[in-house]
XYZ file of C-alpha atoms in Angstrom:
596
model
C -17.118 -2.974 9.763
C -19.084 -1.940 12.818
C -16.466 -1.369 15.505
C -18.676 0.223 18.126
C -18.547 -2.855 20.341
C -15.109 -4.108 19.388
C -13.387 -0.943 20.479
C -14.178 -1.501 24.152
C -13.806 -5.182 25.044
C -14.810 -5.612 28.660
C -12.436 -6.429 31.479
C -13.435 -9.543 33.361
C -14.758 -8.498 36.768
C -16.971 -11.393 37.832
C -17.582 -15.007 37.016
C -20.184 -16.149 34.533
C -23.050 -18.025 36.117
C -23.354 -20.387 33.138
C -21.438 -23.625 33.646
C -19.574 -24.664 30.510
C -16.364 -26.449 29.662
C -13.685 -24.003 30.726
C -11.239 -23.096 27.952
C -8.985 -20.064 28.120
C -7.166 -18.193 25.384
C -3.505 -17.306 25.814
C -1.331 -14.905 23.878
C 2.178 -16.122 24.700
C 4.046 -13.029 23.585
C 7.681 -12.109 23.258
C 7.483 -9.167 25.636
C 4.063 -9.576 27.266
C 1.547 -12.393 27.646
C -2.183 -12.274 28.292
C -5.021 -14.637 29.152
C -8.651 -14.297 28.100
C -12.002 -16.039 27.816
C -15.474 -15.446 26.405
C -17.691 -13.464 28.774
C -21.201 -13.912 27.405
C -20.752 -12.847 23.756
C -17.611 -10.734 24.188
C -13.974 -11.672 24.754
C -12.516 -10.486 28.037
C -9.001 -10.125 29.359
C -8.513 -11.860 32.696
C -6.643 -9.481 34.979
C -4.474 -10.437 37.910
C -6.881 -10.682 40.853
C -4.472 -8.969 43.250
C -2.826 -6.258 41.161
C -5.426 -5.718 38.448
C -2.744 -5.902 35.747
C -4.081 -6.956 32.341
C -0.815 -8.327 31.000
C 2.088 -10.359 32.313
C 5.644 -9.464 31.380
C 7.114 -12.445 29.560
C 10.102 -12.520 31.865
C 11.356 -14.950 34.480
C 13.801 -13.985 37.212
C 15.694 -16.733 39.076
C 16.713 -15.834 42.620
C 19.744 -17.127 44.496
C 18.001 -20.441 45.215
C 16.942 -20.754 41.534
C 13.317 -20.148 42.414
C 11.578 -18.604 39.374
C 9.674 -15.332 39.710
C 7.453 -14.716 36.702
C 6.443 -11.331 35.316
C 7.952 -9.275 38.100
C 7.086 -5.610 38.361
C 10.211 -3.975 37.003
C 9.669 -0.961 39.250
C 10.118 -3.021 42.415
C 13.311 -1.777 44.032
C 13.936 -5.105 45.734
C 14.168 -6.935 42.427
C 17.678 -6.998 40.947
C 16.539 -6.618 37.367
C 20.059 -5.933 36.118
C 21.045 -9.556 36.282
C 22.015 -12.411 34.021
C 19.253 -14.319 35.783
C 16.569 -12.058 34.342
C 15.253 -13.982 31.313
C 13.325 -12.109 28.613
C 12.382 -12.651 24.927
C 12.498 -16.402 25.514
C 10.001 -16.834 22.690
C 12.820 -16.072 20.256
C 14.584 -19.255 21.382
C 11.597 -21.615 21.287
C 12.255 -24.718 19.196
C 15.588 -23.450 17.919
C 18.979 -25.129 17.827
C 21.899 -23.585 19.639
C 23.740 -23.172 16.333
C 20.898 -20.934 15.179
C 20.107 -19.197 18.453
C 23.689 -18.380 19.438
C 23.563 -15.323 17.177
C 21.090 -13.853 19.665
C 23.677 -13.871 22.454
C 24.921 -10.397 21.565
C 21.530 -8.940 22.476
C 20.846 -11.079 25.527
C 22.012 -10.229 29.012
C 21.813 -13.906 29.977
C 23.862 -16.801 28.653
C 22.698 -19.584 26.356
C 24.526 -22.812 25.656
C 24.209 -26.173 23.955
C 22.135 -28.920 25.486
C 23.474 -32.409 25.964
C 21.979 -33.436 22.622
C 23.614 -30.440 20.911
C 20.332 -29.843 19.080
C 18.467 -27.298 21.205
C 19.721 -24.398 23.240
C 19.462 -23.971 26.981
C 19.546 -20.909 29.176
C 22.447 -20.843 31.616
C 21.587 -19.604 35.107
C 24.263 -19.068 37.768
C 24.009 -17.788 41.332
C 27.763 -17.502 41.714
C 28.194 -20.877 43.365
C 26.175 -23.155 41.123
C 25.079 -23.189 37.487
C 21.847 -24.709 36.251
C 20.341 -25.000 32.789
C 16.754 -24.468 31.640
C 15.245 -25.006 28.202
C 13.115 -22.319 26.551
C 10.220 -24.770 26.877
C 10.667 -24.911 30.647
C 10.881 -21.142 30.985
C 7.853 -20.599 28.729
C 5.928 -23.117 30.808
C 6.564 -20.945 33.871
C 4.919 -18.004 32.112
C 1.990 -20.172 31.043
C 1.645 -21.559 34.548
C 1.397 -18.034 35.949
C -1.365 -17.152 33.477
C -3.121 -20.391 34.372
C -3.058 -19.304 38.019
C -4.546 -15.934 37.083
C -7.443 -17.698 35.388
C -7.962 -20.158 38.234
C -7.998 -17.342 40.776
C -10.599 -15.530 38.705
C -12.853 -18.544 38.100
C -12.148 -20.075 41.515
C -11.838 -23.488 39.905
C -9.177 -25.488 38.029
C -8.452 -24.584 34.406
C -7.014 -27.362 32.285
C -7.607 -26.459 28.628
C -6.262 -23.622 26.525
C -5.903 -22.136 23.081
C -2.429 -20.667 22.574
C -1.386 -18.334 19.791
C 1.892 -18.426 17.862
C 3.340 -16.334 15.012
C 2.122 -17.403 11.574
C 5.633 -18.341 10.523
C 6.422 -20.533 13.510
C 7.707 -23.807 12.080
C 6.774 -27.281 13.290
C 9.518 -27.336 15.918
C 8.380 -24.063 17.432
C 4.703 -25.019 17.445
C 5.454 -28.325 19.111
C 7.686 -26.587 21.655
C 4.747 -24.307 22.509
C 2.480 -27.320 23.029
C 5.091 -28.946 25.247
C 5.378 -25.777 27.325
C 1.616 -25.807 27.802
C 1.653 -29.446 28.848
C 4.448 -28.765 31.320
C 2.303 -25.975 32.780
C -0.584 -28.383 33.308
C -2.586 -27.267 30.276
C -4.112 -29.385 27.558
C -3.418 -27.228 24.511
C -6.395 -28.089 22.346
C -5.579 -25.616 19.615
C -2.562 -23.710 18.362
C -3.651 -20.785 16.202
C -1.739 -18.113 14.350
C -1.604 -14.714 15.986
C -2.986 -12.878 12.910
C -5.786 -15.404 12.799
C -6.684 -14.649 16.404
C -6.503 -10.919 15.742
C -8.863 -11.299 12.801
C -11.428 -12.809 15.124
C -11.093 -9.911 17.539
C -11.517 -7.259 14.884
C -14.252 -9.219 13.148
C -16.517 -9.358 16.196
C -19.938 -7.799 15.593
C -19.132 -7.277 11.921
C -21.994 -6.024 9.814
C -20.733 -6.306 6.253
C -18.561 -8.385 3.984
C -15.122 -7.266 2.903
C -11.432 -7.990 2.570
C -9.284 -7.151 5.586
C -5.551 -6.909 6.192
C -4.240 -7.764 9.658
C -0.914 -5.959 10.089
C 0.733 -7.449 13.179
C 4.014 -5.850 14.224
C 4.825 -7.189 17.668
C 7.869 -7.455 19.855
C 9.373 -10.502 18.193
C 7.607 -11.138 14.904
C 5.894 -9.462 11.987
C 2.910 -11.086 10.302
C 0.467 -9.880 7.696
C -2.721 -11.754 6.871
C -5.358 -11.074 4.262
C -8.820 -12.255 5.230
C -12.095 -12.309 3.398
C -15.380 -11.793 5.195
C -18.209 -13.376 3.276
C -21.642 -13.655 4.812
C -20.252 -14.138 8.298
C -17.418 -16.479 7.336
C -13.741 -15.634 7.818
C -11.413 -17.026 5.192
C -7.665 -16.462 5.326
C -6.675 -15.755 1.737
C -2.943 -15.450 2.394
C -0.333 -14.935 5.078
C 3.222 -13.675 4.984
C 5.718 -12.226 7.390
C 9.065 -12.483 9.077
C 9.773 -14.525 12.182
C 12.821 -12.413 12.938
C 11.459 -8.905 12.709
C 9.807 -7.000 15.528
C 10.028 -4.302 18.129
C 12.977 -6.122 19.675
C 14.976 -5.320 16.540
C 14.224 -1.619 16.911
C 15.236 -1.881 20.569
C 18.476 -3.596 19.601
C 19.261 -0.897 17.031
C 18.715 1.732 19.713
C 20.921 -0.296 22.031
C 23.700 -0.399 19.442
C 23.535 3.377 19.038
C 23.719 3.942 22.794
C 26.566 1.440 23.239
C 28.517 3.270 20.555
C 27.895 6.549 22.359
C 29.077 5.043 25.654
C 32.258 3.754 24.039
C 33.042 7.129 22.490
C 32.168 9.162 25.599
C 33.452 6.937 28.414
C 35.818 4.575 26.558
C 33.892 1.583 27.891
C 33.038 -1.310 25.575
C 29.954 -3.069 26.904
C 30.005 -5.651 24.088
C 31.849 -8.137 26.274
C 30.920 -11.093 28.432
C 31.902 -9.363 31.665
C 29.028 -10.047 34.133
C 28.750 -6.408 35.215
C 28.388 -5.392 31.572
C 25.533 -7.853 31.151
C 23.834 -6.172 34.078
C 24.053 -2.793 32.373
C 22.670 -4.274 29.148
C 19.656 -5.648 31.002
C 18.912 -2.276 32.569
C 19.388 -0.545 29.226
C 16.911 -2.855 27.465
C 14.250 -2.029 30.046
C 14.863 1.711 29.722
C 14.824 1.565 25.919
C 11.473 -0.228 25.797
C 9.922 2.396 28.048
C 11.408 5.243 25.999
C 9.961 3.799 22.803
C 6.506 3.708 24.382
C 6.896 7.276 25.650
C 7.732 8.545 22.170
C 4.463 7.204 20.813
C 2.755 9.885 22.913
C 5.376 12.641 23.147
C 8.177 14.159 21.096
C 11.101 13.738 23.523
C 12.164 11.511 26.417
C 15.230 10.357 28.347
C 16.825 6.935 28.700
C 18.186 6.741 32.239
C 20.498 3.972 33.450
C 23.455 3.333 35.754
C 26.919 2.893 34.266
C 29.045 0.949 36.732
C 32.816 0.659 36.560
C 35.368 -0.822 38.947
C 35.765 2.526 40.681
C 32.422 4.304 40.453
C 28.793 4.332 39.414
C 27.477 6.973 37.055
C 23.856 7.829 36.376
C 23.572 8.382 32.639
C 20.740 10.314 30.982
C 20.528 9.826 27.239
C 18.197 12.212 25.369
C 16.056 10.658 22.651
C 13.473 12.311 20.408
C 10.823 10.926 18.077
C 12.716 12.021 14.961
C 15.762 9.967 15.958
C 13.581 6.993 16.855
C 11.855 7.213 13.474
C 15.195 7.266 11.668
C 16.272 4.126 13.503
C 12.926 2.340 13.160
C 12.213 3.167 9.508
C 14.489 0.480 7.952
C 12.688 -2.181 9.983
C 9.257 -0.761 9.211
C 10.124 -0.654 5.502
C 10.887 -4.381 5.581
C 7.205 -5.056 6.193
C 6.185 -3.690 2.794
C 7.553 -6.628 0.790
C 5.615 -9.093 2.942
C 2.421 -7.062 2.501
C 2.802 -6.944 -1.277
C 3.603 -10.654 -1.444
C 0.495 -11.469 0.578
C -1.570 -9.386 -1.834
C -0.030 -11.281 -4.742
C -0.720 -14.647 -3.116
C -4.319 -13.643 -2.483
C -4.556 -12.455 -6.106
C -5.961 -9.092 -5.106
C -4.909 -5.452 -5.375
C -4.691 -2.791 -2.702
C -7.888 -1.304 -4.103
C -9.703 -4.523 -3.146
C -8.899 -4.053 0.553
C -11.798 -2.684 2.568
C -10.062 -2.399 5.936
C -6.666 -2.658 7.604
C -6.374 -3.528 11.297
C -3.315 -2.926 13.462
C -1.982 -5.418 15.991
C 1.166 -5.417 18.121
C 2.795 -2.777 20.269
C 4.971 -1.346 17.485
C 1.823 -0.189 15.665
C 1.355 2.471 18.341
C 4.117 4.436 16.627
C 2.647 7.243 14.509
C 5.257 6.423 11.849
C 3.892 2.888 11.489
C 0.324 4.086 11.059
C 1.475 6.563 8.410
C 3.514 3.917 6.580
C 0.693 1.372 6.586
C -1.653 4.008 5.193
C 0.795 4.588 2.328
C 1.165 0.862 1.577
C -2.578 0.444 1.216
C -3.245 3.494 -0.933
C -4.442 5.881 1.730
C -6.667 3.447 3.614
C -6.521 4.564 7.250
C -5.929 1.525 9.484
C -8.294 0.518 12.268
C -6.827 0.865 15.744
C -9.984 0.551 17.855
C -8.540 -2.274 19.906
C -5.610 -2.059 22.239
C -2.962 -3.459 19.852
C -1.341 -5.378 22.692
C -4.615 -7.171 23.514
C -6.110 -7.971 20.112
C -4.432 -11.366 19.765
C -5.436 -12.443 23.272
C -9.034 -11.367 22.650
C -9.099 -13.437 19.485
C -7.721 -16.426 21.370
C -10.565 -15.979 23.852
C -13.084 -16.015 21.008
C -11.560 -19.205 19.606
C -11.723 -20.733 23.082
C -15.394 -19.801 23.197
C -15.991 -21.470 19.843
C -14.279 -24.682 20.964
C -16.170 -24.742 24.260
C -19.458 -24.332 22.437
C -20.109 -20.939 23.972
C -20.340 -19.240 20.597
C -20.869 -20.684 17.158
C -21.243 -17.608 15.000
C -17.629 -17.504 13.868
C -16.103 -19.778 11.258
C -12.418 -19.420 10.512
C -10.632 -21.110 7.661
C -6.863 -21.079 8.202
C -4.205 -21.817 5.573
C -0.931 -23.699 5.366
C 2.037 -21.426 4.606
C 4.179 -23.883 2.589
C 3.485 -26.591 -0.009
C 3.624 -30.232 1.158
C 4.808 -32.797 -1.386
C 6.381 -36.221 -1.855
C 9.421 -37.233 -3.880
C 8.912 -38.960 -7.239
C 11.276 -40.441 -9.814
C 14.116 -38.152 -10.803
C 13.992 -36.253 -7.523
C 10.994 -34.232 -8.704
C 8.315 -33.330 -6.145
C 4.624 -34.108 -6.483
C 2.601 -31.534 -4.496
C -0.360 -32.871 -2.543
C -1.241 -29.824 -0.433
C -0.444 -26.502 -2.042
C 0.684 -23.419 -0.165
C -2.219 -21.325 1.176
C -4.585 -24.317 1.090
C -7.293 -24.023 3.713
C -6.817 -26.265 6.740
C -7.823 -28.699 8.064
C -7.404 -30.473 4.722
C -7.137 -33.991 3.338
C -5.452 -34.763 0.014
C -4.982 -38.094 -1.787
C -3.017 -39.095 -4.870
C -2.187 -42.434 -6.461
C 1.382 -43.365 -7.384
C 3.129 -46.402 -8.832
C 6.603 -47.943 -9.086
C 9.386 -46.946 -11.487
C 11.252 -50.271 -11.507
C 10.263 -53.879 -12.027
C 9.732 -56.179 -9.060
C 9.946 -53.539 -6.346
C 9.018 -54.978 -2.945
C 8.945 -51.628 -1.193
C 8.219 -47.987 -1.907
C 9.916 -45.108 -0.089
C 7.647 -42.200 0.795
C 9.683 -39.013 1.233
C 7.661 -36.035 2.492
C 9.030 -32.548 1.859
C 7.964 -28.959 2.508
C 8.690 -25.975 0.292
C 8.074 -24.224 -3.006
C 10.839 -25.674 -5.208
C 10.461 -28.310 -7.925
C 13.163 -30.681 -6.666
C 13.470 -32.538 -3.380
C 17.013 -31.333 -2.757
C 15.819 -27.710 -2.704
C 13.043 -28.305 -0.173
C 12.906 -29.192 3.506
C 12.705 -32.890 4.310
C 9.975 -33.635 6.850
C 9.806 -37.421 7.001
C 10.741 -40.585 5.140
C 9.338 -44.087 5.537
C 9.001 -47.276 3.484
C 5.810 -49.090 2.548
C 6.598 -52.814 2.452
C 6.177 -55.558 1.580
C 4.362 -55.077 -1.699
C 4.032 -57.819 -4.330
C 6.787 -57.722 -6.977
C 5.224 -56.543 -10.233
C 6.305 -54.884 -13.458
C 6.912 -51.158 -13.137
C 3.729 -49.145 -13.375
C 1.341 -51.840 -12.158
C 1.333 -51.356 -8.354
C -1.175 -48.804 -7.096
C 0.027 -46.880 -4.040
C -2.459 -44.455 -2.491
C -0.790 -41.637 -0.535
C -2.944 -39.558 1.816
C -1.970 -36.307 3.522
C -4.067 -35.114 6.481
C -3.173 -31.685 7.861
C -5.075 -30.748 11.015
C -5.936 -27.336 12.443
C -2.762 -27.311 14.536
C -0.541 -27.833 11.500
C 0.282 -31.467 12.322
C 0.698 -33.592 9.187
C -0.266 -37.274 9.112
C 0.868 -39.267 6.069
C -0.615 -42.609 5.033
C 0.620 -44.903 2.240
C -1.501 -47.893 1.189
C -0.920 -50.642 -1.360
C -4.335 -50.990 -2.994
C -3.628 -54.569 -4.100
C -2.825 -55.986 -0.653
C -4.296 -53.379 1.688
C -0.945 -53.049 3.467
C -0.635 -49.579 4.978
C 2.059 -47.528 6.702
C 1.541 -44.278 8.579
C 3.735 -41.541 9.966
C 2.970 -38.353 11.868
C 5.508 -35.713 11.020
C 7.526 -34.863 14.092
C 9.509 -31.622 14.360
C 13.217 -31.544 13.701
C 14.954 -29.189 16.095
C 17.618 -27.075 14.473
C 15.810 -25.642 11.454
C 16.760 -21.992 11.201
C 13.955 -19.457 11.073
C 15.699 -17.772 8.157
C 15.532 -21.030 6.185
C 11.767 -21.200 6.611
C 11.343 -17.626 5.428
C 13.764 -18.137 2.526
C 11.683 -21.024 1.139
C 9.051 -18.687 -0.224
C 11.537 -16.251 -1.733
C 13.609 -19.050 -3.282
C 10.487 -20.542 -4.830
C 9.635 -17.290 -6.589
C 13.192 -16.412 -7.612
C 13.901 -19.843 -9.119
C 10.463 -20.612 -10.532
C 11.391 -20.362 -14.227
C 14.638 -22.318 -13.921
C 13.003 -24.929 -11.701
C 10.226 -25.550 -14.222
C 12.757 -25.965 -17.044
C 14.797 -28.406 -14.969
C 11.662 -30.268 -13.964
C 10.571 -30.677 -17.596
C 14.038 -31.966 -18.441
C 14.014 -34.408 -15.525
C 10.551 -35.670 -16.449
C 11.573 -36.084 -20.103
C 14.687 -37.954 -19.007
C 12.644 -40.253 -16.767
C 10.179 -40.903 -19.573
C 13.025 -41.676 -21.980
C 14.525 -44.084 -19.470
C 11.155 -45.798 -19.143
C 10.901 -46.143 -22.927
C 14.456 -47.482 -23.058
C 13.639 -50.027 -20.376
C 10.482 -51.048 -22.209
C 12.434 -51.555 -25.462
C 15.064 -53.639 -23.695
C 12.417 -55.805 -22.063
C 10.597 -56.223 -25.359
C 13.790 -57.286 -27.140
C 14.505 -59.835 -24.442
C 10.983 -61.252 -24.430
C 10.578 -61.212 -28.212
C 14.025 -62.281 -29.373
C 12.590 -64.691 -31.961
C 10.550 -61.945 -33.590
C 13.549 -59.600 -33.561
C 15.634 -62.160 -35.441
C 13.062 -62.306 -38.238
C 13.572 -58.610 -38.982
C 15.890 -57.393 -41.704
C 19.412 -56.367 -40.822
C 18.539 -52.720 -41.500
C 15.503 -52.874 -39.156
C 17.515 -54.565 -36.424
C 20.235 -51.921 -36.732
C 17.742 -49.038 -36.458
C 16.148 -50.566 -33.331
C 19.505 -51.119 -31.654
C 20.652 -47.587 -32.530
C 17.439 -46.135 -31.081
C 17.951 -48.163 -27.922
C 21.555 -46.988 -27.677
C 20.657 -43.316 -28.122
């Protein structure tokens, strides 16, 4: 690939004179967020007009009057950053139930609690006299609103449309929560795209040859790997894989655990409590750890400096940290990315020798250890790092915004669906309509019939997952097509249509071809699905494939036998006179066959 232009994406410094529909691209990140657009034929990061900063910290601080302050400069002495009102990593809580998200509390310096519905979590903010609650959607909308203001200040006109990126493994609940946050911020989110997909656009700009590329995205909150094929100017996503619960935050938390253990041994203070002052120390520690990790990407040693407050005194603590220690802590997390990479290769049905380029995305990829490890995974292929890894996703979002606004039309991206979409059939067996890794948008149709006589309705049960039986997959929606004319089993013709759009929204239609009666449902998210359950679907599908197929064959044979039995019984009832003309031996054999 020709990276001579990609390596230096321009910083927006003046407005374009060409009037087009204004669409911005937003990378709503776990630790930092960015906004971009297409400047002529290149993506550009929109900097803050006052400070010149290219990225916004994905943090919200609530002051004593509960006024939110977004992306505050952590070096400002007047800002009490060591506070349980300093909200960070909110992306980890998006679209998640409290039962799932409560496990994060140990690593958060702010409190989370159940909402009134007991389905989603809320962030608990207290100023000492009053306590208020905010959803992750509301807090994310504050970050998006700030980025919207950056863009409006730059363009000197309102901005109402946006493309927002999400991790590839975000489930329906999380994607919808992101859309809702955008809407709350005054943005019409016209496209939700996967972060690796956006990064592929950024690294594919000004490409000059075909090839197969791996996008290795190791960010603050998620890890994603995508395999893309470049063919005569067309991007095609061959496969995606990853882990929604693996990122730089996990390395930070491991460092935090080590330091907390050191504090307990040295000072006999256990900070793993809910004491407010301890939460303050944790917040300060997280900030210092993140900075130390960045420092060690450029140097061999650094210090983590923070204030340890007790009831009687305040101590300034300096904790020495070197790159070797950081590597030892980070390596187990980095090693977890290998399985996802190999699985993506398997899904794409290619070998490492087929890969022509690897591109790095996400702040963790600055670590020399990561670059070395990725090189080893892909048989010595040195990864591309021409782009600022923190900006690649935002630049890709800007390109996609340019495509949707009609500013550029030389990029075609074919995305894929990460999990199979099916409906339930007789015996609890699934019938896949849209297979995993199918290119989207996609439309699939299949005809079904009834399994019992005189049915006046048919239940359509939509599921998601890789297993052969409904009970082992995730239920998405269930509705009934009725009324349909009562007929013998097998005669009704029910056409089921799945339409999966670019945003991952599934519309399901069921139509009785005899009467034209039709029912439709758009799959809505179900809050409370654990991220780990989504990730486990793929692994469970592979681990149980052989057993599932055997059980499926048995279930299908059983259903077929039951159908034959029913047909024999009906025939005996309808043809009793003929049956009576048979010999006793023939009648006995028929009845025995029916019985068995």
